[in-house]
């Protein structure tokens, strides 16, 4: 079992559960348990580890899916008319953002049916 730890540079080592040789006693030796290795779970784990705490990070998904929904969305964020956009000269508005969203969201499940999923 590999444990969460800080090296001299402050980097966080990974935690892998279920590897051969990990005993029940080892898996219970933690100051905190974080459930979910999505962005919030990773931030909580990193903060606890940086504070010198032993952290047990659990998730139902395999290690290859580290990051939760951000893994599937590639960590994308949707900002509208932000300070950064204005600084870079990007013209944006809520109307333009809504138009972009409707054009790329792929709504196709009952858009005309009030009981449809994408109504």
mmCIF file of C-alpha atoms in Angstrom:
data_model
loop_
_atom_site.group_PDB
_atom_site.id
_atom_site.type_symbol
_atom_site.label_atom_id
_atom_site.label_comp_id
_atom_site.label_asym_id
_atom_site.label_seq_id
_atom_site.Cartn_x
_atom_site.Cartn_y
_atom_site.Cartn_z
ATOM 1 C CA UNK A 1 0.000 0.000 0.000
ATOM 2 C CA UNK A 2 1.371 3.370 -0.941
ATOM 3 C CA UNK A 3 0.547 6.134 1.535
ATOM 4 C CA UNK A 4 -0.143 9.820 1.036
ATOM 5 C CA UNK A 5 3.036 11.726 1.896
ATOM 6 C CA UNK A 6 4.904 14.937 1.263
ATOM 7 C CA UNK A 7 8.394 14.918 -0.161
ATOM 8 C CA UNK A 8 10.970 17.678 0.338
ATOM 9 C CA UNK A 9 9.513 19.664 -2.568
ATOM 10 C CA UNK A 10 5.986 19.590 -1.163
ATOM 11 C CA UNK A 11 4.660 17.303 -3.889
ATOM 12 C CA UNK A 12 1.997 14.799 -3.000
ATOM 13 C CA UNK A 13 2.533 11.103 -3.589
ATOM 14 C CA UNK A 14 -0.386 8.998 -4.780
ATOM 15 C CA UNK A 15 -2.473 6.607 -2.739
ATOM 16 C CA UNK A 16 -3.296 3.222 -4.131
ATOM 17 C CA UNK A 17 -5.633 0.874 -2.289
ATOM 18 C CA UNK A 18 -6.108 -2.806 -2.762
ATOM 19 C CA UNK A 19 -2.524 -3.605 -3.685
ATOM 20 C CA UNK A 20 -1.062 -6.872 -2.471
ATOM 21 C CA UNK A 21 0.410 -6.657 1.008
ATOM 22 C CA UNK A 22 -1.943 -3.985 2.364
ATOM 23 C CA UNK A 23 -3.422 -5.139 5.635
ATOM 24 C CA UNK A 24 -6.626 -3.941 7.263
ATOM 25 C CA UNK A 25 -4.601 -2.299 10.040
ATOM 26 C CA UNK A 26 -2.578 -0.286 7.516
ATOM 27 C CA UNK A 27 -5.681 0.944 5.683
ATOM 28 C CA UNK A 28 -7.186 2.240 8.952
ATOM 29 C CA UNK A 29 -4.121 4.238 10.004
ATOM 30 C CA UNK A 30 -5.219 7.728 8.939
ATOM 31 C CA UNK A 31 -6.011 11.089 10.484
ATOM 32 C CA UNK A 32 -8.700 11.732 7.885
ATOM 33 C CA UNK A 33 -10.675 9.814 5.292
ATOM 34 C CA UNK A 34 -11.663 11.571 2.082
ATOM 35 C CA UNK A 35 -14.363 9.870 0.027
ATOM 36 C CA UNK A 36 -14.159 10.675 -3.673
ATOM 37 C CA UNK A 37 -11.131 11.532 -5.789
ATOM 38 C CA UNK A 38 -12.852 14.259 -7.760
ATOM 39 C CA UNK A 39 -11.536 17.810 -7.657
ATOM 40 C CA UNK A 40 -12.971 18.551 -4.207
ATOM 41 C CA UNK A 41 -11.589 15.302 -2.808
ATOM 42 C CA UNK A 42 -8.155 15.917 -4.304
ATOM 43 C CA UNK A 43 -8.053 19.477 -2.947
ATOM 44 C CA UNK A 44 -9.121 18.287 0.507
ATOM 45 C CA UNK A 45 -6.549 15.475 0.425
ATOM 46 C CA UNK A 46 -3.763 17.795 -0.727
ATOM 47 C CA UNK A 47 -4.598 20.335 1.967
ATOM 48 C CA UNK A 48 -4.653 17.720 4.715
ATOM 49 C CA UNK A 49 -1.416 16.128 3.512
ATOM 50 C CA UNK A 50 0.252 19.538 3.291
ATOM 51 C CA UNK A 51 -0.754 20.091 6.930
ATOM 52 C CA UNK A 52 1.062 16.869 7.846
ATOM 53 C CA UNK A 53 -2.015 14.652 8.199
ATOM 54 C CA UNK A 54 -2.208 11.015 7.111
ATOM 55 C CA UNK A 55 -5.036 10.782 4.589
ATOM 56 C CA UNK A 56 -6.954 7.813 3.251
ATOM 57 C CA UNK A 57 -8.463 8.669 -0.138
ATOM 58 C CA UNK A 58 -11.283 6.367 -1.282
ATOM 59 C CA UNK A 59 -13.201 6.196 -4.540
ATOM 60 C CA UNK A 60 -15.268 3.606 -6.373
ATOM 61 C CA UNK A 61 -13.569 4.423 -9.671
ATOM 62 C CA UNK A 62 -10.125 3.124 -10.654
ATOM 63 C CA UNK A 63 -6.964 5.190 -10.331
ATOM 64 C CA UNK A 64 -7.073 5.885 -14.086
ATOM 65 C CA UNK A 65 -10.200 8.034 -13.464
ATOM 66 C CA UNK A 66 -8.482 10.262 -10.909
ATOM 67 C CA UNK A 67 -10.180 13.654 -10.955
ATOM 68 C CA UNK A 68 -13.817 12.537 -11.059
ATOM 69 C CA UNK A 69 -16.043 14.553 -13.408
ATOM 70 C CA UNK A 70 -13.130 16.850 -14.254
ATOM 71 C CA UNK A 71 -11.449 13.778 -15.770
ATOM 72 C CA UNK A 72 -14.351 13.411 -18.223
ATOM 73 C CA UNK A 73 -14.794 17.126 -18.899
ATOM 74 C CA UNK A 74 -11.034 17.731 -19.107
ATOM 75 C CA UNK A 75 -11.365 20.190 -16.225
ATOM 76 C CA UNK A 76 -13.235 22.734 -18.325
ATOM 77 C CA UNK A 77 -14.751 25.798 -16.733
ATOM 78 C CA UNK A 78 -17.369 28.051 -18.244
ATOM 79 C CA UNK A 79 -16.867 31.758 -17.539
ATOM 80 C CA UNK A 80 -18.948 34.575 -18.973
ATOM 81 C CA UNK A 81 -17.611 38.116 -19.365
ATOM 82 C CA UNK A 82 -14.860 37.532 -16.790
ATOM 83 C CA UNK A 83 -12.136 39.993 -15.824
ATOM 84 C CA UNK A 84 -9.602 37.797 -17.663
ATOM 85 C CA UNK A 85 -11.681 37.843 -20.846
ATOM 86 C CA UNK A 86 -12.009 41.622 -20.719
ATOM 87 C CA UNK A 87 -8.258 41.969 -20.065
ATOM 88 C CA UNK A 88 -7.542 39.869 -23.182
ATOM 89 C CA UNK A 89 -10.042 41.830 -25.303
ATOM 90 C CA UNK A 90 -12.556 38.971 -25.574
ATOM 91 C CA UNK A 91 -16.070 40.336 -26.081
ATOM 92 C CA UNK A 92 -18.546 38.159 -24.176
ATOM 93 C CA UNK A 93 -22.053 38.370 -22.777
ATOM 94 C CA UNK A 94 -24.640 36.139 -21.154
ATOM 95 C CA UNK A 95 -26.650 36.131 -24.407
ATOM 96 C CA UNK A 96 -23.625 35.023 -26.445
ATOM 97 C CA UNK A 97 -22.716 32.365 -23.880
ATOM 98 C CA UNK A 98 -26.293 30.991 -23.912
ATOM 99 C CA UNK A 99 -26.265 30.932 -27.716
ATOM 100 C CA UNK A 100 -22.930 29.034 -27.678
ATOM 101 C CA UNK A 101 -24.234 26.615 -25.057
ATOM 102 C CA UNK A 102 -27.410 25.851 -27.012
ATOM 103 C CA UNK A 103 -25.362 25.363 -30.180
ATOM 104 C CA UNK A 104 -22.951 22.825 -28.676
ATOM 105 C CA UNK A 105 -24.841 21.106 -25.844
ATOM 106 C CA UNK A 106 -26.453 18.552 -28.158
ATOM 107 C CA UNK A 107 -29.931 18.748 -26.670
ATOM 108 C CA UNK A 108 -31.859 15.969 -28.367
ATOM 109 C CA UNK A 109 -33.943 14.205 -25.723
ATOM 110 C CA UNK A 110 -37.474 15.554 -25.796
ATOM 111 C CA UNK A 111 -36.695 19.210 -26.438
ATOM 112 C CA UNK A 112 -40.303 19.878 -27.486
ATOM 113 C CA UNK A 113 -41.910 17.679 -24.825
ATOM 114 C CA UNK A 114 -42.485 19.346 -21.412
ATOM 115 C CA UNK A 115 -41.721 15.958 -19.840
ATOM 116 C CA UNK A 116 -38.588 15.494 -21.995
ATOM 117 C CA UNK A 117 -35.175 15.324 -20.371
ATOM 118 C CA UNK A 118 -33.819 18.294 -22.374
ATOM 119 C CA UNK A 119 -36.993 20.455 -22.386
#
